Short mmCIF file of C-alpha atoms and ligand atoms in Angstrom, two decimals:
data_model
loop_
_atom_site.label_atom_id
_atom_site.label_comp_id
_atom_site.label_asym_id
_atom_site.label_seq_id
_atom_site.Cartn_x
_atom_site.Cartn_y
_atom_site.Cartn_z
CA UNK A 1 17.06 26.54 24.79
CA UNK A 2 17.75 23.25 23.57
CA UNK A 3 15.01 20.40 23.82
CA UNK A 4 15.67 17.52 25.49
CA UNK A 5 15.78 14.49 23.33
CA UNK A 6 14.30 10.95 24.26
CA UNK A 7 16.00 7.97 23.47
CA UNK A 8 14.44 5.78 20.80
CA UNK A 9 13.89 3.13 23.32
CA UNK A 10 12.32 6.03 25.37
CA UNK A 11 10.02 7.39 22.43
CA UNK A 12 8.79 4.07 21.21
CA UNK A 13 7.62 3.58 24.84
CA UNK A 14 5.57 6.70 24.74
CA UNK A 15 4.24 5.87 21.05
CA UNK A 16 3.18 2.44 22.60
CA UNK A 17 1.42 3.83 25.49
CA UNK A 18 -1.18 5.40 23.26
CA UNK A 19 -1.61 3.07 20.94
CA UNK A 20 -5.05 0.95 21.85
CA UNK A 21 -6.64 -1.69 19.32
CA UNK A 22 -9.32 -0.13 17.28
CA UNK A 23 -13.09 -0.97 17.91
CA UNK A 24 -14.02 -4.29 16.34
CA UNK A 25 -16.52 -4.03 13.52
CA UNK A 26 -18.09 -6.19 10.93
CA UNK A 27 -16.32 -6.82 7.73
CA UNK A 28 -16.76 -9.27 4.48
CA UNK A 29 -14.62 -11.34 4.58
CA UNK A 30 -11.54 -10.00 2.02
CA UNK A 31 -11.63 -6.50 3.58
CA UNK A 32 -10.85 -8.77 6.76
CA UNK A 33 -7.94 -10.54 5.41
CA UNK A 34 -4.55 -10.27 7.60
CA UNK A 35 -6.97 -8.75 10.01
CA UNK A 36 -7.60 -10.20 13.52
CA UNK A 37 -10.64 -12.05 14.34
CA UNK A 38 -12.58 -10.04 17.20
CA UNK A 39 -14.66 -13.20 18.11
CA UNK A 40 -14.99 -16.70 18.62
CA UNK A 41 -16.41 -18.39 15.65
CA UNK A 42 -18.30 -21.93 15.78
CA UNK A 43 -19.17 -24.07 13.47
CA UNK A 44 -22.85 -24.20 12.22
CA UNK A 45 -22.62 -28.01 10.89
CA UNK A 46 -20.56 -30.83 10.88
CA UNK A 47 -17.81 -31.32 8.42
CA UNK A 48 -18.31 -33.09 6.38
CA UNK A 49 -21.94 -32.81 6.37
CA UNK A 50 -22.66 -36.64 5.12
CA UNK A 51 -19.90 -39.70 4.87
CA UNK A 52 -18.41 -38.51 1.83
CA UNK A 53 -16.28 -40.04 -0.96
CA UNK A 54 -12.90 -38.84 -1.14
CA UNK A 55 -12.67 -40.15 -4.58
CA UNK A 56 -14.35 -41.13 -8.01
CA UNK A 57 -15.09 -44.63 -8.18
CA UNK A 58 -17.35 -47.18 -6.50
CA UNK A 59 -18.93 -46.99 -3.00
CA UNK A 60 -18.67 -50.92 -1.71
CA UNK A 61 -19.51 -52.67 1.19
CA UNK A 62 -15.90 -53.55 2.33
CA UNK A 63 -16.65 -57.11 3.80
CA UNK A 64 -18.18 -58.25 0.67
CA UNK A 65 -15.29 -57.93 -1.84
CA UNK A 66 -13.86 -60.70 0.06
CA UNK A 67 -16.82 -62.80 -0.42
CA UNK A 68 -17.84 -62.18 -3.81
CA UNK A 69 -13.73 -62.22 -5.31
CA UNK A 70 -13.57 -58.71 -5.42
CA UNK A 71 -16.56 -58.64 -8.10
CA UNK A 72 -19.88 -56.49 -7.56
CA UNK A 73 -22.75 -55.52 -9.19
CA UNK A 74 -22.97 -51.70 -9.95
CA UNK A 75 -26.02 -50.33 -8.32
CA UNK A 76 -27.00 -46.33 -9.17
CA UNK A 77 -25.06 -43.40 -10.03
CA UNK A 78 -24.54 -41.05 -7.82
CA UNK A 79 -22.95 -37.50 -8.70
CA UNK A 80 -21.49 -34.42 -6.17
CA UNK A 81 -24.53 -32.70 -5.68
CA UNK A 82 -27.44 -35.39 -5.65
CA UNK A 83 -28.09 -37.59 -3.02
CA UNK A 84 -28.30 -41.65 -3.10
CA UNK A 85 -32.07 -43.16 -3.81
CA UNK A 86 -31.23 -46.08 -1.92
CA UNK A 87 -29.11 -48.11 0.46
CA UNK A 88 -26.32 -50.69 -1.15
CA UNK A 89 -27.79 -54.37 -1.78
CA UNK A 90 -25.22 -57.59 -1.10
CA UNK A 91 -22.73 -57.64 -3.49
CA UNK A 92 -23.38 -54.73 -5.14
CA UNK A 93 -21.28 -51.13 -5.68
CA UNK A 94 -22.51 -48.24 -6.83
CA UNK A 95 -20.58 -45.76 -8.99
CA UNK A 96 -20.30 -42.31 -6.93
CA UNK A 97 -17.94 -39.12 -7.75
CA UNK A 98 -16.17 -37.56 -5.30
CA UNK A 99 -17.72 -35.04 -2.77
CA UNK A 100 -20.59 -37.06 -3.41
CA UNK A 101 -22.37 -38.78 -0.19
CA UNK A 102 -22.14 -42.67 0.13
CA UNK A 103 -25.13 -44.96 0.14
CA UNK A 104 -26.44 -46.65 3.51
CA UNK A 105 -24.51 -49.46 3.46
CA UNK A 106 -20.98 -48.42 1.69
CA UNK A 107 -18.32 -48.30 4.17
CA UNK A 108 -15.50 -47.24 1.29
CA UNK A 109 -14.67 -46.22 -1.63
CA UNK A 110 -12.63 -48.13 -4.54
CA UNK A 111 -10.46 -45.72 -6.68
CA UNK A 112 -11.98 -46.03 -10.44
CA UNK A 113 -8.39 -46.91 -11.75
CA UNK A 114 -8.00 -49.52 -9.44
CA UNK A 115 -11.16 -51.31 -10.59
CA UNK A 116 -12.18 -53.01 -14.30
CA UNK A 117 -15.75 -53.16 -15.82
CA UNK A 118 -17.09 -56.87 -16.92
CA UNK A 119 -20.06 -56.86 -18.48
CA UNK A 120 -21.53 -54.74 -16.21
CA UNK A 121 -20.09 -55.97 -13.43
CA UNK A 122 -17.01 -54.33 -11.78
CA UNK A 123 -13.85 -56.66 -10.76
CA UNK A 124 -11.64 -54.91 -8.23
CA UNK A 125 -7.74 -55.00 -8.18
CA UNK A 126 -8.02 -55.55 -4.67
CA UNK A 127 -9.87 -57.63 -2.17
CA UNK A 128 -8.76 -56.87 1.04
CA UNK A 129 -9.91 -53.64 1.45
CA UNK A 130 -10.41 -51.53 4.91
CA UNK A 131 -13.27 -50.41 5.94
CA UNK A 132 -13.33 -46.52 5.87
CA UNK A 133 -10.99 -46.31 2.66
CA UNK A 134 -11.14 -43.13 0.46
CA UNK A 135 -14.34 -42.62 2.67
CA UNK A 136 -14.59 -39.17 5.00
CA UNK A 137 -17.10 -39.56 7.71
CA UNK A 138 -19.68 -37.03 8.85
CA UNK A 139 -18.36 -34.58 11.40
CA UNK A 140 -14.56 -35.95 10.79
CA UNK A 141 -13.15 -32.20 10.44
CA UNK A 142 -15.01 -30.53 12.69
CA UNK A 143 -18.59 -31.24 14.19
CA UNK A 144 -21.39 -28.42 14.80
CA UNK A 145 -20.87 -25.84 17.64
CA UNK A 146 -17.04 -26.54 17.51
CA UNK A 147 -15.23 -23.21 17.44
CA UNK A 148 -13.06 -23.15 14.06
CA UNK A 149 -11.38 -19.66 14.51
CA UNK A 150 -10.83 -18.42 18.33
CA UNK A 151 -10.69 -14.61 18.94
CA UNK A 152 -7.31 -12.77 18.37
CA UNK A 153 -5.93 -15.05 15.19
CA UNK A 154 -5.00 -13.50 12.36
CA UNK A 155 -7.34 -14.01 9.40
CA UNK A 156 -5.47 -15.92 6.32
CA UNK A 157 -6.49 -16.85 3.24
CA UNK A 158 -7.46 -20.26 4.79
CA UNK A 159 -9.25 -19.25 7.73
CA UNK A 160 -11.60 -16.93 4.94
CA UNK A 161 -12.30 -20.26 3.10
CA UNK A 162 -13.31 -21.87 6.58
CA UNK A 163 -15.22 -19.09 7.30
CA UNK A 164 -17.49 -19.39 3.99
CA UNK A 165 -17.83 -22.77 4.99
CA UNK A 166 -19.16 -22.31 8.36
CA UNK A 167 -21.74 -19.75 6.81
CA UNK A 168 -19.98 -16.39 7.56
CA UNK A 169 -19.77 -14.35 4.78
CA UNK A 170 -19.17 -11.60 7.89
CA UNK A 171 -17.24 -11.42 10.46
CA UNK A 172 -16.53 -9.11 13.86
CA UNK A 173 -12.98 -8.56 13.19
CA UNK A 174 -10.51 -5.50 14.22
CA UNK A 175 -10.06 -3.26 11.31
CA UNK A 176 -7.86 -1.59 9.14
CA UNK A 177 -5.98 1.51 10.75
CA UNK A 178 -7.30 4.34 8.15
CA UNK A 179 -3.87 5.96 7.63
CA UNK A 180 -3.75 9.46 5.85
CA UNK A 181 -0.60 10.64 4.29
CA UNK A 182 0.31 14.42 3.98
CA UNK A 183 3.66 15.62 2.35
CA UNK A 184 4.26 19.27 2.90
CA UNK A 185 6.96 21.59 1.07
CA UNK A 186 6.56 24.14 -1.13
CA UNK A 187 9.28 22.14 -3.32
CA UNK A 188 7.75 19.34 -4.16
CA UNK A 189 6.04 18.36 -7.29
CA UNK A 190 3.72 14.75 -7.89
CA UNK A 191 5.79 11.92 -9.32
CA UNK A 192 4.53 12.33 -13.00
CA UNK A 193 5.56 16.18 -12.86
CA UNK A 194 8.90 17.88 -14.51
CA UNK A 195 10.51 19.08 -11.50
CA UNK A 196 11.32 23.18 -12.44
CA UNK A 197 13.86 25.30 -10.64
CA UNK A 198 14.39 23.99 -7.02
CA UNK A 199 11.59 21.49 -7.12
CA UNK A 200 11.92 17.85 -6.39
CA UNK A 201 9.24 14.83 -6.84
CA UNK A 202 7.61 13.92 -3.99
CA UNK A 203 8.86 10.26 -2.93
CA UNK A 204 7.92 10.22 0.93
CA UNK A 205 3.73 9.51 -0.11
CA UNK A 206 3.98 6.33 -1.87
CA UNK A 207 6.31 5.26 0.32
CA UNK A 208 4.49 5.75 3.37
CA UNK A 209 1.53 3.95 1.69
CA UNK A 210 2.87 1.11 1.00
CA UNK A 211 4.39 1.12 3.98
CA UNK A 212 1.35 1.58 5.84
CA UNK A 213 -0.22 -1.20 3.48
CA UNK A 214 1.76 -3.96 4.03
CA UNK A 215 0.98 -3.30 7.73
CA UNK A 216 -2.32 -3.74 7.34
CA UNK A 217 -3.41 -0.27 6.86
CA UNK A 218 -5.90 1.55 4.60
CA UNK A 219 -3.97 4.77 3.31
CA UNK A 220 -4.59 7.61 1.61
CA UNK A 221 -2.38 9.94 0.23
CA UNK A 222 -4.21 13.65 0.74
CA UNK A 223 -2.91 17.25 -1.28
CA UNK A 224 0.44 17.74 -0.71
CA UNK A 225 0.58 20.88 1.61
CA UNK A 226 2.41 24.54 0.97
CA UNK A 227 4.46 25.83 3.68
CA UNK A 228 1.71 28.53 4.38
CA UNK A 229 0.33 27.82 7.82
CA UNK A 230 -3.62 28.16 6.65
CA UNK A 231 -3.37 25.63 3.59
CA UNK A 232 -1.27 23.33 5.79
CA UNK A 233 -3.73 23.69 8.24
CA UNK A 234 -6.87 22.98 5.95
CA UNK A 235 -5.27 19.46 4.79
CA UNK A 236 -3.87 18.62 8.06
CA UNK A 237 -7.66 19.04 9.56
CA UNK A 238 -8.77 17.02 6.84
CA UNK A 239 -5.91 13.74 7.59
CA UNK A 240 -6.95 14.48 11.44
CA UNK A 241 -9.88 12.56 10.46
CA UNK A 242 -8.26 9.04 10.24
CA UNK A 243 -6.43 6.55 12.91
CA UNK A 244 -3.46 7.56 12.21
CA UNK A 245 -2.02 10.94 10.53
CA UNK A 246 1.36 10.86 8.94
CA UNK A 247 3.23 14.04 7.81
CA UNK A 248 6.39 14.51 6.58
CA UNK A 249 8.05 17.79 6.64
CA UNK A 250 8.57 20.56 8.38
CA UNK A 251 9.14 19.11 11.91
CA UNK A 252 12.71 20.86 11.62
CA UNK A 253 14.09 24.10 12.76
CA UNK A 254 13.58 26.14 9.66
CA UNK A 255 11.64 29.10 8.97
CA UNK A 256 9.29 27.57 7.54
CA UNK A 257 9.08 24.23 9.25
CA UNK A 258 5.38 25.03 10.34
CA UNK A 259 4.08 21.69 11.21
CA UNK A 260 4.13 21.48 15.01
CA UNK A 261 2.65 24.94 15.38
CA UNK A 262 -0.37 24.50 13.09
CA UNK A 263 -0.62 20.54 14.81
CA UNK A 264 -1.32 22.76 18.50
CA UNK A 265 -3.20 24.98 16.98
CA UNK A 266 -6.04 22.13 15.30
CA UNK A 267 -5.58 20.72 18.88
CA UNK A 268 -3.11 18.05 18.94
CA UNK A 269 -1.06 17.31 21.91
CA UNK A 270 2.76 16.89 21.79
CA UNK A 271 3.94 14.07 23.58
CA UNK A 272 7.58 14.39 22.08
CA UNK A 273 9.62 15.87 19.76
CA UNK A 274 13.21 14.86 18.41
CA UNK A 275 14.73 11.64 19.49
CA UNK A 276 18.20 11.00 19.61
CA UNK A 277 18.67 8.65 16.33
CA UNK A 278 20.20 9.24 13.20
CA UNK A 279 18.61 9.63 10.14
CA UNK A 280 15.12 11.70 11.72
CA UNK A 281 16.28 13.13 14.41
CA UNK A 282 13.58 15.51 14.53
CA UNK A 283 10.44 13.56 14.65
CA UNK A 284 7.33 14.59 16.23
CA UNK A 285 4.67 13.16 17.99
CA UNK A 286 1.39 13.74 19.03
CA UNK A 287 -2.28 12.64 19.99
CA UNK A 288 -5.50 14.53 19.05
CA UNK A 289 -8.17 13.12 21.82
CA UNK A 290 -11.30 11.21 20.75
CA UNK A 291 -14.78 12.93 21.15
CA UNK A 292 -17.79 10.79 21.22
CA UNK A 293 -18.28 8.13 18.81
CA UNK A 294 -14.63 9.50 17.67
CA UNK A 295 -11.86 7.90 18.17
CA UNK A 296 -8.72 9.94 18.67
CA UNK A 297 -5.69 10.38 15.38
CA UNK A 298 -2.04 9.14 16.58
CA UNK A 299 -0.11 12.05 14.71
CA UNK A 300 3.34 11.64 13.31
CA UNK A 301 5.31 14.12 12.05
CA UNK A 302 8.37 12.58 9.77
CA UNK A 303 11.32 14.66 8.95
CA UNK A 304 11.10 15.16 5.10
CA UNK A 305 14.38 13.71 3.99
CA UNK A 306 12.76 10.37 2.51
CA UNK A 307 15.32 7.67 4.42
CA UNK A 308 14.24 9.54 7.74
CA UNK A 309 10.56 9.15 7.55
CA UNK A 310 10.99 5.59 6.35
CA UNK A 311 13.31 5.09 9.65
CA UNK A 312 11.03 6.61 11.24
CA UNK A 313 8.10 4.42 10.39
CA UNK A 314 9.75 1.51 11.22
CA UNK A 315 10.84 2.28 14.63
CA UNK A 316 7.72 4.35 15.70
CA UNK A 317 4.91 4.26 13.63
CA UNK A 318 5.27 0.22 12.34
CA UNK A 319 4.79 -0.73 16.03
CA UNK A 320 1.40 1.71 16.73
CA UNK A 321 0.21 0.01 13.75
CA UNK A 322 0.80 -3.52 15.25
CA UNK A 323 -1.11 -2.56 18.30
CA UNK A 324 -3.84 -0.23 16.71
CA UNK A 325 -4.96 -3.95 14.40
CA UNK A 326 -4.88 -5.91 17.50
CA UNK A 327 -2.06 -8.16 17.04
CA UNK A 328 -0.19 -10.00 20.20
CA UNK A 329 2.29 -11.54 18.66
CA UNK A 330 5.70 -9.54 19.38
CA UNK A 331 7.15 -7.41 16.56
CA UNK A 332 10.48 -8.43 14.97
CA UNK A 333 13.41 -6.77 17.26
CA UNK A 334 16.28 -6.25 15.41
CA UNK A 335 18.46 -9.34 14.95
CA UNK A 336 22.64 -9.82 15.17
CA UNK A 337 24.98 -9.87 12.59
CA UNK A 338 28.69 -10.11 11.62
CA UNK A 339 30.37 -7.06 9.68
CA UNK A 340 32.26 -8.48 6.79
CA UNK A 341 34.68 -5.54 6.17
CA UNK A 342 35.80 -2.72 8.87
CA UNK A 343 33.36 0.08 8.86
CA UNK A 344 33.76 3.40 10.47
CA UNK A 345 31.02 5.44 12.30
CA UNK A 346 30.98 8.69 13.81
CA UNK A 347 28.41 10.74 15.07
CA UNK A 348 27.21 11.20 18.40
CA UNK A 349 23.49 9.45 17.60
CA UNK A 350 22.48 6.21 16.64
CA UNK A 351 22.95 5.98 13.09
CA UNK A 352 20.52 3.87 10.90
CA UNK A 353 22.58 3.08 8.17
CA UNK A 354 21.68 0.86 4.88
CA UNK A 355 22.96 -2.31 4.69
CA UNK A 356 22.72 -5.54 2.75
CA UNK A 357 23.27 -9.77 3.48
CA UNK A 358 26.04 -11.08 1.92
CA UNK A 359 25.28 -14.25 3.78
CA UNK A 360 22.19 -14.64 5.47
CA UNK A 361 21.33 -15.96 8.88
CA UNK A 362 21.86 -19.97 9.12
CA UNK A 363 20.50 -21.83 12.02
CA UNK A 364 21.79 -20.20 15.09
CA UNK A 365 25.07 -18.18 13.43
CA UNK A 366 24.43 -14.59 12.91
CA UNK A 367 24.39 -13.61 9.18
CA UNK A 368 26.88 -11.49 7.45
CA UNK A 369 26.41 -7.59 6.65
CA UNK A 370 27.97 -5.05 4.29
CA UNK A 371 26.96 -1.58 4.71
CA UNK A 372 26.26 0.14 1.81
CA UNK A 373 28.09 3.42 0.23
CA UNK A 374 25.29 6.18 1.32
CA UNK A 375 24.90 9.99 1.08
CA UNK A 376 22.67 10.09 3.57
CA UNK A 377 18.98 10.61 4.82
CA UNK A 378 18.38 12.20 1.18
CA UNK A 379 19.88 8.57 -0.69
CA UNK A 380 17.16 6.54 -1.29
CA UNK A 381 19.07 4.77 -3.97
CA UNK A 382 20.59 2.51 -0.99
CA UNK A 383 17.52 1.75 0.83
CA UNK A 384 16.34 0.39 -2.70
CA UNK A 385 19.25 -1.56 -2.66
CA UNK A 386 19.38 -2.82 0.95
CA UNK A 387 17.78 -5.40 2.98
CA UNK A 388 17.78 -3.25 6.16
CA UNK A 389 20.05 -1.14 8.34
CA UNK A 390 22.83 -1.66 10.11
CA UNK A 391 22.74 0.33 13.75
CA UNK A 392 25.62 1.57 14.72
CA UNK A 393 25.82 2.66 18.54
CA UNK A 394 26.44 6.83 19.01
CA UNK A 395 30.39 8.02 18.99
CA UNK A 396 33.50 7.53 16.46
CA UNK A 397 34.21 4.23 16.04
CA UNK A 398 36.11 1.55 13.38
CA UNK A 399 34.15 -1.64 13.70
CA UNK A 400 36.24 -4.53 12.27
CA UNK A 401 35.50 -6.95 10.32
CA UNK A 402 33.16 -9.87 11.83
CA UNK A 403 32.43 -7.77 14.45
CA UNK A 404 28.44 -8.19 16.33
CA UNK A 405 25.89 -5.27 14.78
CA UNK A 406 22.51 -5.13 15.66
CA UNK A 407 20.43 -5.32 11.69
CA UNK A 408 16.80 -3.96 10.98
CA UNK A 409 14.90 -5.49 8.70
CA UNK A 410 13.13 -4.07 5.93
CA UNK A 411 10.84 -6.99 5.73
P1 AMP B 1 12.03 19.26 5.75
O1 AMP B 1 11.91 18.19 6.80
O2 AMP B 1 10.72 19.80 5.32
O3 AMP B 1 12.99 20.30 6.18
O4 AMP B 1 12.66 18.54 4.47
C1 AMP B 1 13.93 17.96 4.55
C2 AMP B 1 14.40 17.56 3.19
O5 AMP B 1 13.54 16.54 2.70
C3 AMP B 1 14.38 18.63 2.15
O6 AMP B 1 15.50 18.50 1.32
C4 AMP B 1 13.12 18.37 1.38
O7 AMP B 1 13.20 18.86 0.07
C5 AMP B 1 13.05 16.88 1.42
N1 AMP B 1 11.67 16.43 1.30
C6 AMP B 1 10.65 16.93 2.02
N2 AMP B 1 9.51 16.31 1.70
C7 AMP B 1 9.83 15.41 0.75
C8 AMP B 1 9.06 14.47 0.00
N3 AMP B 1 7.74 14.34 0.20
N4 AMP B 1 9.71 13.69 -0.90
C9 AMP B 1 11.04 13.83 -1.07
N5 AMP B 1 11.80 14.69 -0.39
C10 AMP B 1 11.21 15.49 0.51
MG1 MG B 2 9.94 21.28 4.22
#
């Protein structure tokens, strides 16, 4: 009896609808980076803290350069990091650094190049000087009890340094999707291993981590598995732990393609397997519930040919990861582009198939595609090579040249 196979639009539906942001917790702040904030965050002083000067040189009273000929007395020193003893006098400056605050009295700030010393004294270039130059007043940026970060953005390097300066070396955010990785196939050997008789390297684990990485992700690549259903079992158990368990191999129809059996068995429910799309037709996936304090694994088995599990996280597993860390924004839908040379599909499912720019998008005209000479969901020399894939709609077709493709980005 043959399965019936979803669509891809159909499957990524059903991935989607059990995909729910992970419980917030409390991270420093690098392990939140590219995470999203889970709460509002205010500020617990004003920035600045004190009028500040915004460079080195001499904190003046503006009005009186005018009346003294742009030439003051110089008053105390006063560094970043000490405070000033006293207010300004009449006609007098006093030599500050920047980042350090100004005296009672200063309203700016003359740049030290822009000044000369005579004996003692200091003669400014200018005299008509604006109140407020070089000078950053208290609670300019942001004053105390202002919220700096709002819940749901997306923590960037800048929004960390805001967040040490608002006194949160924590924050609520949601985190990483733990990811574990297991390759199964009793021919495969670890990169650094001579491949013997019949055995190939595994490729699919690294490539799923990083992957998973640049998603956000935490991954971990566990022992790849034997096809021998108690081993499998034992190290799929053990990835059944995490968010999210990814497998590839065995989700096929040979004899020892033991995956989805030894999935039901550790208690994971099917919610589809085999979509119509080519490479990875025969992808699998499943949900083992929460219990308690537990939150349930998304399970995805990826056919082992590398270029279909790497299809297959982009279209399925990319997106659960987009909603598992809480993001809103929409993810990027494939975009149009031109052919620039006939091509010629067949096959009765849509076909993934590796392609690079020759020209790239410009303003509002669709960029130009070449599809790249591939053997298939085994070639991962083209992927390597390519900036995406080219989709090609199911049946035999010649596409001619400048003809409209939908493109996938790798990026
Ligand atoms: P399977 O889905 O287990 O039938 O595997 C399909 C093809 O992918 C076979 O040729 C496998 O040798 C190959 N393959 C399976 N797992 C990996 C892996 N981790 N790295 C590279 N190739 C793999
Ligand atoms: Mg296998």
């Amino acid at each position: 009896m043959s399965e019936p196979m979803l669509t891809i639009e159909e499957a990524v539906v059903l991935v989607r609808e059990h995909a729910r942001p992970l419980v917030p917790c409390c991270r420093s702040l690098l392990d939140g980076l590219g995470c999203v904030l889970a709460e509002d965050v205010a500020a617990d002083g004003d920035e600045p803290p004190f009028d500040k000067a915004l460079v080195d040189g001499y904190a003046v009273r503006a009005a009186d350069l005018a009346e003294a000929d742009g030439r003051l007395r110089v008053g105390e020193t006063i560094l970043a990091g000490q405070t000033p003893t006293r207010s300004l006098g009449p006609r007098e400056a006093a030599a500050i650094m920047t980042g350090a605050p100004l005296p009672l009295g200063a309203d700016a700030v003359l740049m030290h190049e822009r000044t000369r010393v005579i004996d003692g004294d200091i003669l400014s270039d200018e005299i008509d000087v604006p109140a407020g130059r070089n000078r950053l007043v208290r609670g300019q940026v942001y004053r105390a009890g202002d919220f700096v970060l709002r819940r749901g953005s997306r923590l960037s390097p800048a929004s960390l340094g805001l967040l040490a300066s608002v006194g949160r070396p924590r924050v609520m955010v949601i985190p990483r999707p733990r990811v574990a990785i297991v390759s199964t196939g009793d021919e495969l050997v670890q990169p650094e291993q001579t491949p013997g008789p019949g055995q190939i390297r595994n490729s699919n684990a690294v490539m799923l981590q990083a992957l998973a990485v640049l998603r956000g992700a935490s991954a971990q690549i566990l022992p790849i598995a034997r096809d021998e259903s108690s081993e499998l079992k034992r190290v799929l158990k053990e990835g059944l732990s995490s968010d999210v368990l990814l497998i590839t191999g065995g989700v096929s129809a040979g004899q020892r393609d033991l995956v989805p059996a030894a999935l039901a068995e550790l208690g994971v429910t099917r919610i589809f397997h085999k979509v119509r799309l080519k490479p990875g037709k025969p992808l699998w996936f499943g949900t083992l519930p929460g219990q308690g304090d537990r939150a349930g694994t998304l399970v995805f088995g990826l056919p082992g040919n590398p270029v279909s599990g790497l299809v297959g996280f982009l279209l399925f597993v990319g997106p659960a990861l987009h909603l598992l860390t809480g993001q809103s924004d929409s993810l990027p839908e494939p975009v149009e582009a031109r052919l620039g040379g006939t091509f010629t599909h067949r096959g009765e499912r849509p076909t993934y198939h590796p392609a690079r720019w020759l020209e790239r998008q410009r303003d509002r005209s669709p960029g130009v595609l070449e599809p790249l000479p591939w053997a298939g969901s085994a070639d991962l020399l083209a992927v390597a090579q390519a900036d995406g894939f080219a989709v090609f709609p199911a049946g035999d077709r010649t596409f001619q040249a400048g003809e409209i493709v939908r493109f996938l980005s790798l990026d």
